[in-house]
Coordinates of C-alpha atoms and ligand atoms in Angstrom, one line a residue:
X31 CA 0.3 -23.6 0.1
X32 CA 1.6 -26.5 -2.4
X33 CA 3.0 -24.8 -5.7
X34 CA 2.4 -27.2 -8.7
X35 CA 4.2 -26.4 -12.4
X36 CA 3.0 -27.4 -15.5
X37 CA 6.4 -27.9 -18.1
X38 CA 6.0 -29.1 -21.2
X39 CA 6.7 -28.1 -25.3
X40 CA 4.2 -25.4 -26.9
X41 CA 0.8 -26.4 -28.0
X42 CA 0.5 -29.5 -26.1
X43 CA -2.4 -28.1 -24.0
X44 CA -0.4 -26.3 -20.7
X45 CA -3.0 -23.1 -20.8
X46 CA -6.0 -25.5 -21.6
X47 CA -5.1 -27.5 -18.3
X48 CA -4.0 -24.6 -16.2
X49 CA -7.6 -22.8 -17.0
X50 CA -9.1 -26.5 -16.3
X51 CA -7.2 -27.0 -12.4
X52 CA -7.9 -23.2 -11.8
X53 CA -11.2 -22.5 -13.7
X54 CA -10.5 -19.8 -14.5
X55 CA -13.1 -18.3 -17.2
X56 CA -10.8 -14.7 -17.7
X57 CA -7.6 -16.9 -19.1
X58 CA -7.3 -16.9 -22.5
X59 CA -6.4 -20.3 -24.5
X60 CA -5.5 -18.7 -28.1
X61 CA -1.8 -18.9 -28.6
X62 CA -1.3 -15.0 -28.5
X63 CA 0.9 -15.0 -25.7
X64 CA 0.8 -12.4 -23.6
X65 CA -2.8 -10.9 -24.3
X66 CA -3.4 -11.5 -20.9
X67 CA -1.3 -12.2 -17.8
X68 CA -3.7 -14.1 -16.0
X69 CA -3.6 -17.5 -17.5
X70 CA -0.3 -18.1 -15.3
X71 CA -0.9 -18.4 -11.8
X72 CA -4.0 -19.7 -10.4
X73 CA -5.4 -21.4 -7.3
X74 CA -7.2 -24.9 -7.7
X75 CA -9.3 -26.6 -4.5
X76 CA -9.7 -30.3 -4.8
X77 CA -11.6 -32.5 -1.9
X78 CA -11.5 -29.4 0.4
X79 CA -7.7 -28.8 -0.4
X80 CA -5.9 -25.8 -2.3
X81 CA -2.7 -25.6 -4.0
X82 CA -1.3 -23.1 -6.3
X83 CA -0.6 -23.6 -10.1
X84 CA 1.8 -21.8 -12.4
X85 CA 1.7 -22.8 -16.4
X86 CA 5.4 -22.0 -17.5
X87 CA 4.5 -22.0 -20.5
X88 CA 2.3 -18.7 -20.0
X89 CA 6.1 -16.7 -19.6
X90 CA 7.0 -17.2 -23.5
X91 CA 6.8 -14.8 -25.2
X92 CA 6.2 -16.0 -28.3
X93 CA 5.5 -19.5 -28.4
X94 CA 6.2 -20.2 -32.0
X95 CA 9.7 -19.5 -32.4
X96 CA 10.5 -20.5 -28.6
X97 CA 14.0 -21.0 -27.6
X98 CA 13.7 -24.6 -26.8
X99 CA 17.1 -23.8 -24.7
X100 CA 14.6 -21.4 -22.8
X101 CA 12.6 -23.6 -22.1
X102 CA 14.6 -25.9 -20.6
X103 CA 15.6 -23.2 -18.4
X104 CA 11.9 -22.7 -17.1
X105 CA 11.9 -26.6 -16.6
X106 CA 14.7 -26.3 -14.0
X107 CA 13.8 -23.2 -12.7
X108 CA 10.6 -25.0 -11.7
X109 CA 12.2 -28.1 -10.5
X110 CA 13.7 -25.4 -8.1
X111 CA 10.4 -23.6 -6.8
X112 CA 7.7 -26.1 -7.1
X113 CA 6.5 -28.7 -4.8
X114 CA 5.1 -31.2 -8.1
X115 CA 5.8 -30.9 -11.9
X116 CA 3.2 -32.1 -14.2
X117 CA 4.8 -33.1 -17.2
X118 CA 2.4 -32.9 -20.5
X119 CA 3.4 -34.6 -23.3
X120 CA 0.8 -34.8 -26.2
X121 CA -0.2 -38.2 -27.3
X122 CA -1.2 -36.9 -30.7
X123 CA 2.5 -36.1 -31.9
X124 CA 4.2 -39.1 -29.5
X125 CA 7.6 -38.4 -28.0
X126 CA 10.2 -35.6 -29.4
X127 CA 13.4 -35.3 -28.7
X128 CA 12.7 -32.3 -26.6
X129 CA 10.7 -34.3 -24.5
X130 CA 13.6 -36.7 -24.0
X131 CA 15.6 -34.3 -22.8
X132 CA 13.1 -32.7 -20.4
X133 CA 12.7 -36.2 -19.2
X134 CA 16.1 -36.6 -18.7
X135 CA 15.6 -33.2 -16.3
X136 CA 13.2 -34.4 -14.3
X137 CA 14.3 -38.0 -14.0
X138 CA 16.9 -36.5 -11.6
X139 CA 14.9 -33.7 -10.0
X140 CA 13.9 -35.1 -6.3
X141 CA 10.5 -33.5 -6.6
X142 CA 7.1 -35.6 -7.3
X143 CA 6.7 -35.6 -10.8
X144 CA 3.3 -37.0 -13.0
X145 CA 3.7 -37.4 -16.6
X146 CA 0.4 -36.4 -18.1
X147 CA -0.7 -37.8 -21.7
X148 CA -2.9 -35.5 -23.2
X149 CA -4.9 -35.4 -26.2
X150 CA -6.8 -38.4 -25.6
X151 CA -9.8 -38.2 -26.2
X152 CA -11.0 -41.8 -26.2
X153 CA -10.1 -45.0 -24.6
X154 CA -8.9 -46.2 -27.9
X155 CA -6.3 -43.6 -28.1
X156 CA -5.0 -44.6 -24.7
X157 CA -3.5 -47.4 -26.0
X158 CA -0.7 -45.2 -28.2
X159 CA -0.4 -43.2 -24.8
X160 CA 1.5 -46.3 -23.5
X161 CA 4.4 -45.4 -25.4
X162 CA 5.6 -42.9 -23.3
X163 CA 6.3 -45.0 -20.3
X164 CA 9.3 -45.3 -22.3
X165 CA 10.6 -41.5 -21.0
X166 CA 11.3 -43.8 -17.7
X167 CA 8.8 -41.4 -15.7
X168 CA 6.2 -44.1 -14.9
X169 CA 2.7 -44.9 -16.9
X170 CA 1.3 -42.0 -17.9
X171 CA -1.9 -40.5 -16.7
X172 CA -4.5 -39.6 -19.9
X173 CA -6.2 -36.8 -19.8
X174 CA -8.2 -34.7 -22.6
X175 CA -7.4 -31.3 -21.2
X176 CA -9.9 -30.1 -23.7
X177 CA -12.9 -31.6 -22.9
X178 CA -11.9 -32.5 -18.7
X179 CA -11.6 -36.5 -19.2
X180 CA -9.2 -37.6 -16.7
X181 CA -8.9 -34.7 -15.1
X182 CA -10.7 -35.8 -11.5
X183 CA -8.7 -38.4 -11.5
X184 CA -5.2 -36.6 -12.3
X185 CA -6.3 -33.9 -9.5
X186 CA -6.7 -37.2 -6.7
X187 CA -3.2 -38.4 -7.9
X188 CA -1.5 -34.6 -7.1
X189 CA -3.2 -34.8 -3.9
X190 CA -1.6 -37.6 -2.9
X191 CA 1.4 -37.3 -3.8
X192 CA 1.3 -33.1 -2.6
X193 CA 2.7 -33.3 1.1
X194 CA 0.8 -31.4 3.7
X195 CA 3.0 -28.6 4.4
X196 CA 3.2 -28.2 8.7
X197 CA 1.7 -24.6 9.8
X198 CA 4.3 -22.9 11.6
X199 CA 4.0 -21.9 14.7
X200 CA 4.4 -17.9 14.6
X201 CA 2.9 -15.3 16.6
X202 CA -0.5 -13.7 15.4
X203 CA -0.4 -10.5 15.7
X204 CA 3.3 -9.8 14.1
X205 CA 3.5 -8.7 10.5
X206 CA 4.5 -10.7 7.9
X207 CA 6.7 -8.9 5.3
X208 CA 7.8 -9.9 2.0
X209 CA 9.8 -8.3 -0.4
X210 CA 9.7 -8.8 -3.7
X211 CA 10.3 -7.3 -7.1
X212 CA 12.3 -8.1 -10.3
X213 CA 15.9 -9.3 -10.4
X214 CA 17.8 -5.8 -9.8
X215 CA 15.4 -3.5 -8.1
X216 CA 17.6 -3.8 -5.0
X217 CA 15.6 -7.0 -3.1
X218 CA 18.2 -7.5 -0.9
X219 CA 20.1 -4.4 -0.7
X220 CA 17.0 -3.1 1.3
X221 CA 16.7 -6.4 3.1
X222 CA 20.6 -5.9 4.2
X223 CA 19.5 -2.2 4.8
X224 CA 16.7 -3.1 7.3
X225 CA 18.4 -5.8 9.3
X226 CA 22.3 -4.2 9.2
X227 CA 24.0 -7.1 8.2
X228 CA 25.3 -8.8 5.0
X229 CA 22.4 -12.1 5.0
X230 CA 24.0 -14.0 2.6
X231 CA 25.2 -16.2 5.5
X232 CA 22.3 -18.4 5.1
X233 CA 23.6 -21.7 4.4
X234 CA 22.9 -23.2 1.2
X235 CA 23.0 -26.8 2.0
X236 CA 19.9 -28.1 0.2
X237 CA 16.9 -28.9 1.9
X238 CA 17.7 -26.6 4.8
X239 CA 16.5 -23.3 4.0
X240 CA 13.3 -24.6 2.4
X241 CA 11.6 -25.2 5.6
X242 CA 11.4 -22.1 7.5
X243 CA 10.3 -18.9 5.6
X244 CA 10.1 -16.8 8.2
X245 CA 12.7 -14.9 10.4
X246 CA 12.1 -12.3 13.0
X247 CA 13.6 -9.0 13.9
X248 CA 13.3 -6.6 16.5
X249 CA 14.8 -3.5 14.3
X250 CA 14.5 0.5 15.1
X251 CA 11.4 -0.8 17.5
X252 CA 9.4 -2.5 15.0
X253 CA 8.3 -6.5 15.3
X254 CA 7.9 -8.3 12.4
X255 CA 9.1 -11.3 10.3
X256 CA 10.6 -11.0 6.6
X257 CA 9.5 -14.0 4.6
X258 CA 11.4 -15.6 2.3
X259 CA 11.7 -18.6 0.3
X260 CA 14.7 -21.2 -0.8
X261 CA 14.3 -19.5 -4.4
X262 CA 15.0 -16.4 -3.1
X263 CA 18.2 -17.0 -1.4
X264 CA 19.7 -19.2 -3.9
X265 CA 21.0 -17.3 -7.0
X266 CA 21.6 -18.9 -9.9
X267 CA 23.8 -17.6 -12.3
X268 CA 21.7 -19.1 -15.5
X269 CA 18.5 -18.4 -14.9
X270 CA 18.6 -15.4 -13.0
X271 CA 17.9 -12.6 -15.2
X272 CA 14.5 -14.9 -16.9
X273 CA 11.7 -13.2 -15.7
X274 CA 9.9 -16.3 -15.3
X275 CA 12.2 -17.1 -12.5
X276 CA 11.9 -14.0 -10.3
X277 CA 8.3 -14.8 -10.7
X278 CA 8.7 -18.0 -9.7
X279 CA 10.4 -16.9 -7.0
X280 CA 8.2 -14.2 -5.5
X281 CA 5.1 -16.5 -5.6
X282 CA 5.9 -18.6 -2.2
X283 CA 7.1 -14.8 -0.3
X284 CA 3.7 -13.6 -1.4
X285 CA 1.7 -16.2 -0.6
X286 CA 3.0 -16.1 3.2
X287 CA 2.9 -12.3 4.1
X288 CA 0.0 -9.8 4.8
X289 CA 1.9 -6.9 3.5
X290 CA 4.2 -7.0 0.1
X291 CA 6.9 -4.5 0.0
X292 CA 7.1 -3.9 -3.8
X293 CA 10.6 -2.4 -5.1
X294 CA 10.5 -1.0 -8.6
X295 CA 13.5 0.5 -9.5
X296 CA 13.6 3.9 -10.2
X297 CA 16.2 4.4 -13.2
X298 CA 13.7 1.8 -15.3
X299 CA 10.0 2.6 -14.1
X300 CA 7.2 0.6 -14.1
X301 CA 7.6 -2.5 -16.9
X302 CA 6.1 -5.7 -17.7
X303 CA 8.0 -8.0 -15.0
X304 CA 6.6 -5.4 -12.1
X305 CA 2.8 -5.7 -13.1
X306 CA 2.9 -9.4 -12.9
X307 CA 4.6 -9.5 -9.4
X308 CA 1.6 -7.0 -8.6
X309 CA -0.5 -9.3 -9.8
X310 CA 0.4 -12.0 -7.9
X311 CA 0.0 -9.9 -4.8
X312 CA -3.4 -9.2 -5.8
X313 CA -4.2 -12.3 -6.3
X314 CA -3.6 -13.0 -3.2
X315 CA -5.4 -10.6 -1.7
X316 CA -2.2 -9.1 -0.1
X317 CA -1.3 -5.3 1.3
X318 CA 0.9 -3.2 -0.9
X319 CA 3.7 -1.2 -0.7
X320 CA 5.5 0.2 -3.3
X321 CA 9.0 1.5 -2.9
X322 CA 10.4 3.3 -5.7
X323 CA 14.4 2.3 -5.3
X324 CA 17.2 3.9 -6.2
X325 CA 16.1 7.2 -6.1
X326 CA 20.0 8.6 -5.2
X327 CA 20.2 7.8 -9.2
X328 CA 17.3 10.4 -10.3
X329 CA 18.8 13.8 -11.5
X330 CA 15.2 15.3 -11.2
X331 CA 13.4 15.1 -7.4
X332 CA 11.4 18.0 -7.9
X333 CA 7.5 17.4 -7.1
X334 CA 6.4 17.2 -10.3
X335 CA 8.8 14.3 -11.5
X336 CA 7.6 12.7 -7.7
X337 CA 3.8 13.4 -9.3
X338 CA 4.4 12.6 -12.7
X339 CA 6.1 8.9 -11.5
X340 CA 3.2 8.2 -8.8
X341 CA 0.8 8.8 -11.2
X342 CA 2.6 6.6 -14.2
X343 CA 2.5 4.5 -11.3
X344 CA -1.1 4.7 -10.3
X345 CA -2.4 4.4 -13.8
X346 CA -0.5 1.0 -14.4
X347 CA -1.9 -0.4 -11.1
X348 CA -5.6 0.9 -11.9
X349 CA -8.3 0.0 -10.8
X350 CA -6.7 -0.6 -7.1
X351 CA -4.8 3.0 -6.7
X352 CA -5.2 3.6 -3.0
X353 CA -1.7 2.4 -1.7
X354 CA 1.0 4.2 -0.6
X355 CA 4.5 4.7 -2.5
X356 CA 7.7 5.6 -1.2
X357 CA 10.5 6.9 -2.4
X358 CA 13.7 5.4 -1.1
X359 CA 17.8 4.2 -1.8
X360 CA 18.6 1.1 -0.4
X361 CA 22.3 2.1 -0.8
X362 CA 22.2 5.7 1.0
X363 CA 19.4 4.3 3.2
X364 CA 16.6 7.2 3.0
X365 CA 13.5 6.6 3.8
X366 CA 14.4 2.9 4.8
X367 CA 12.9 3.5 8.0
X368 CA 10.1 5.1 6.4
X369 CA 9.2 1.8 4.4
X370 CA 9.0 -0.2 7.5
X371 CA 6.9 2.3 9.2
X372 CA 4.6 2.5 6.2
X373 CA 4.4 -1.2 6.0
X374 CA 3.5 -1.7 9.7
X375 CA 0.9 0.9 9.3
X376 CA -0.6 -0.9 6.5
X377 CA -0.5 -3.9 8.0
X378 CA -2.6 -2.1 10.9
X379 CA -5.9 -0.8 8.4
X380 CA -6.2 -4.6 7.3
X381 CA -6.5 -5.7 10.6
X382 CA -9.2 -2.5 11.1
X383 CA -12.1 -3.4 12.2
X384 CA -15.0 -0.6 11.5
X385 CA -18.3 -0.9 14.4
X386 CA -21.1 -1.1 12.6
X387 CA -22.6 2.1 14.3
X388 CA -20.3 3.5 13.2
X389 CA -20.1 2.5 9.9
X390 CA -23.8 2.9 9.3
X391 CA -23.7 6.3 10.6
X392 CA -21.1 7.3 7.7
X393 CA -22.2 5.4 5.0
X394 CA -26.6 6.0 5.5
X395 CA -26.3 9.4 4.8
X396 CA -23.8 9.0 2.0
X397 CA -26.0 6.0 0.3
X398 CA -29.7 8.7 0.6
X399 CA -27.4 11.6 -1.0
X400 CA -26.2 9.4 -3.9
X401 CA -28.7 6.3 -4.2
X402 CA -28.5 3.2 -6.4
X403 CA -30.2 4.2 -9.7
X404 CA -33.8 2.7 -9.6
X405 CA -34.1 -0.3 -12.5
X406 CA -37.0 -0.4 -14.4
X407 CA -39.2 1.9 -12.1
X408 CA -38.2 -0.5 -9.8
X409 CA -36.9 1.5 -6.4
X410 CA -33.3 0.3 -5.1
X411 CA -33.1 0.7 -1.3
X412 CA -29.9 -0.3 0.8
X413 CA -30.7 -0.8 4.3
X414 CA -27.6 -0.9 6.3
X415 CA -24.4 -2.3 6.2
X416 CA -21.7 -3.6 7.9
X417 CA -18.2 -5.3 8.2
X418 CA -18.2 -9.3 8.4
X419 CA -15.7 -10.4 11.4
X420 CA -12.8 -12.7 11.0
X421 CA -12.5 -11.9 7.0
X422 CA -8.6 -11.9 5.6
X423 CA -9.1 -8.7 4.2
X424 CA -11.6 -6.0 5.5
X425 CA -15.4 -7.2 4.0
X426 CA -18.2 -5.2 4.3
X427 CA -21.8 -6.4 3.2
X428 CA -24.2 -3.7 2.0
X429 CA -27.9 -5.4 2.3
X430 CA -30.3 -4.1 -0.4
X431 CA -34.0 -5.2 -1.6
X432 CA -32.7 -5.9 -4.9
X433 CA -29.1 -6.6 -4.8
X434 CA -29.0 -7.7 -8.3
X435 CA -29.5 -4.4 -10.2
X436 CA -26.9 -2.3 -7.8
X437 CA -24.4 -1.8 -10.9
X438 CA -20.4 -2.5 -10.3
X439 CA -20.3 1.4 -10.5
X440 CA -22.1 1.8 -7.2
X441 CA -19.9 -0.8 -5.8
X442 CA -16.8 0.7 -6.7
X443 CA -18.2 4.1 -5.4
X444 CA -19.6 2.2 -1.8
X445 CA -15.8 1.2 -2.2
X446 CA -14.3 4.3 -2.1
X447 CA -16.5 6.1 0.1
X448 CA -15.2 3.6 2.3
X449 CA -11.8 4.6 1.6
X450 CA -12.5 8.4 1.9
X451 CA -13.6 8.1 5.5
X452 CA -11.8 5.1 7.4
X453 CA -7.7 4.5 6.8
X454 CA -7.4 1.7 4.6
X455 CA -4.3 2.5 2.2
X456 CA -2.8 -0.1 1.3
X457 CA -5.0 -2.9 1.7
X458 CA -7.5 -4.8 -0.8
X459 CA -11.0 -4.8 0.2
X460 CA -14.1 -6.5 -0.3
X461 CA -17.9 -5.0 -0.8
X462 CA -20.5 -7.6 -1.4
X463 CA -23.8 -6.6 -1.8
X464 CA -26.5 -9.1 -0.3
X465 CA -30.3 -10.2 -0.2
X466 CA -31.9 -8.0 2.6
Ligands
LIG263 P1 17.9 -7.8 -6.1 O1 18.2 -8.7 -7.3 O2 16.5 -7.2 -6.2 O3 18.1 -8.5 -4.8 O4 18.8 -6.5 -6.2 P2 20.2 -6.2 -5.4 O5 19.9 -5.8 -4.0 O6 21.1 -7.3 -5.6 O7 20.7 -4.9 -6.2 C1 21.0 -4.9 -7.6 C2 22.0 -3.8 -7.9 O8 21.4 -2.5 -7.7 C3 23.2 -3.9 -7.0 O9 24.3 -3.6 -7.7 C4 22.9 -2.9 -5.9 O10 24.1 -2.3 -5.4 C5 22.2 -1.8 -6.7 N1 21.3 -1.1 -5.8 C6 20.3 -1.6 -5.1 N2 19.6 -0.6 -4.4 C7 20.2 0.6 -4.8 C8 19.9 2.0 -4.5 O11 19.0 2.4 -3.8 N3 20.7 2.9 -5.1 C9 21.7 2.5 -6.0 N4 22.5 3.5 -6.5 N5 22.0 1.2 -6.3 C10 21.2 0.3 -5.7

């Protein structure tokens, strides 16, 4: 999928926009950064197409007293990942000096870039939006980000100027694997570790290594292709250690695999920087595996510290807990092997597909022990169920009378019945319950 970043200074509307292209009712639009983690990364479909949107701005910290020097950095770190760069600028204050110089950024970047006016609320005001032709991006598009104006017509404009990336052609039934983590978990130590060979020999003439992602091995007997992105093979000294960039960076891998290979590394435990990689990843609707790395550096392997870190783990990740985690050095190699068998195995439950015999069979007598509780003397009756075919993650419809009074409880607990009897660690699943 396209990836489109929104740069711009704080306060000019980025989160109003992003939750505006994504809908996204859960994101927050206050200016307390960091309340939630959502208001980010989002997916918009326009005319039948989808594309990916990330609001730098949803990184800072604190917006107030922002580095503007950071900033920067986030503009070219998304001039490096993204496919388009919206450029907001807010027609109440006019041009600043910062937005000279971000201008002066992305007059030379070779990406597709729309300069976005917002704050206009009337057609009168568009008139004092004219002024910032004058950052030598073009006339700029007005938008009131607030209350959607322009907004139909800025989505046409990134459609057409969003090129259709090609499908490659790769063979179905091969696991895709991406790797991904924060700078310093040991990313491409493992990488090195599964393929035995140093892979920084990838040229870095630009363009080149954008356009395949994907690369096969044949290793210790398993098939599959690590994907990987341009970002990810390019370091860059400046920007390397912003968290914003390794987030950048991971969106593209995770977007294009079925199962994520999460490295956390051991000696820091789970932090801020992992949760949003694993939300990206569930986002997406992606498999999980979590590699705790570096484990040759823990003084303490006894069970209890391998307990006490799965479950520090497990309560960070909660609600989705049913994934496996693996303890492993990239450097001394154990468990390596381990990791790829554990991610081809959980590649193998998402692609399960349960019989509905069967499945009735197990759930029935599961669903008459523990029923729905009856609403308003009204009685709650699922029939039967089953799994929907051709889903990209295992979907399983539960038909009721009245589906609308089954609580979320229930569904959860349908959810992990489901789990208790059929192997499906690992993977995000859907229940829906339907209209009998
Ligand atoms: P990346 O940024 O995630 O790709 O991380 P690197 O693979 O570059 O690793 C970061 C640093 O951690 C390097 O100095 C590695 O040698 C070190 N490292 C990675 N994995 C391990 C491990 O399992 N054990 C130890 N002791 N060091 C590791």
């Amino acid at each position: 999928a396209n990836l489109v970043a929104i740069v711009g200074r704080p306060n000019v509307g980025k989160s109003t926009l992003f939750n505006r292209l994504t809908q996204s009712r859960r994101a927050i639009v206050s200016d307390t950064a960091g309340t939630t983690r959502d208001r980010q990364y989002g997916k918009c479909s326009w005319n039948g197409r989808e594309f990916s949107v990330v609001d730098t701005g949803g990184w800072v910290v604190k917006s107030d007293d922002i580095f503007e020097d950071a900033i920067r950095q986030q503009v070219r770190v998304a001039t490096d990942e993204a496919d388009l760069i919206l450029f907001l600028v807010d027609n109440e204050t006019g041009i600043t000096d910062w937005d000279e110089d971000v201008a002066k950024i992305l007059r030379r970047t070779k990406l597709p870039v729309i300069l976005v006016a917002n704050k206009v609320d009337n057609s009168g005001e568009s008139y004092s939006a004219a002024e910032f032709y004058g950052l030598g991006l073009g006339d700029p598009q007005c938008i009131s980000a607030a209350t959607g104006g322009g907004t139909g017509d800025l989505l046409d404009l990134i459609l057409t100027k969003l090129k259709d990336i090609p499908e490659e052609s790769l063979e179905e039934d091969i696991p895709r694997f991406a790797v991904v983590g924060r700078p310093n978990a040991g990313k491409s130590s493992i990488i090195n570790a599964f393929i035995g060979e140093d892979r920084n020999i990838v040229t870095e003439i630009a363009g080149t290594t954008r356009d395949s992602i994907y690369t096969r091995y044949t290793k210790f007997g398993f098939d599959f292709y690590l994907v990987d992105t341009a970002g990810i093979r390019r370091k860059n000294k400046v920007t390397e250690d912003l968290e914003f960039y390794s987030v950048m960076r991971s969106i593209r891998a995770i977007e294009n695999s079925d199962v994520c290979i999460l490295m956390i590394d051991a000696t820091r435990g789970i932090e801020a920087q992992d949760m949003n990689i694993f939300q990206l990843i569930q986002k997406n609707n992606k498999s999980l595996v979590v590699v705790v790395n570096k484990w040759d550096l823990v003084q303490d392997k006894s069970q209890k510290a391998i307990d006490t870190f799965k479950n520090a783990i497990y309560n960070r990740m909660a609600p989705f807990t049913d994934f496996p985690i693996i303890f492993a050095s990239a450097i001394t190699k154990q468990r390596i092997f381990k990791v790829l068998e554990t991610a081809k195995q959980v590649y193998l439950n998402r692609k399960m597909h349960i019989g509905t015999t069967k499945l009735n069979s197990v759930m029935l007598p599961i669903i008459e022990a523990t029923p729905p509780q009856s609403v308003k003397g009204k009685f709650i009756k699922i029939k039967y169920c089953s799994q929907l075919p051709n889903t990209q993650i295992p979907s399983f419809v539960f038909y009721a009378n009245l589906p609308q009074y089954i609580k979320e409880q229930y569904r959860r607990f349908l959810e992990n019945k489901i789990r208790e009897n059929w192997s499906l660690h690992g993977c995000p699943i859907n229940v829906f319950i339907r209209q009998k």
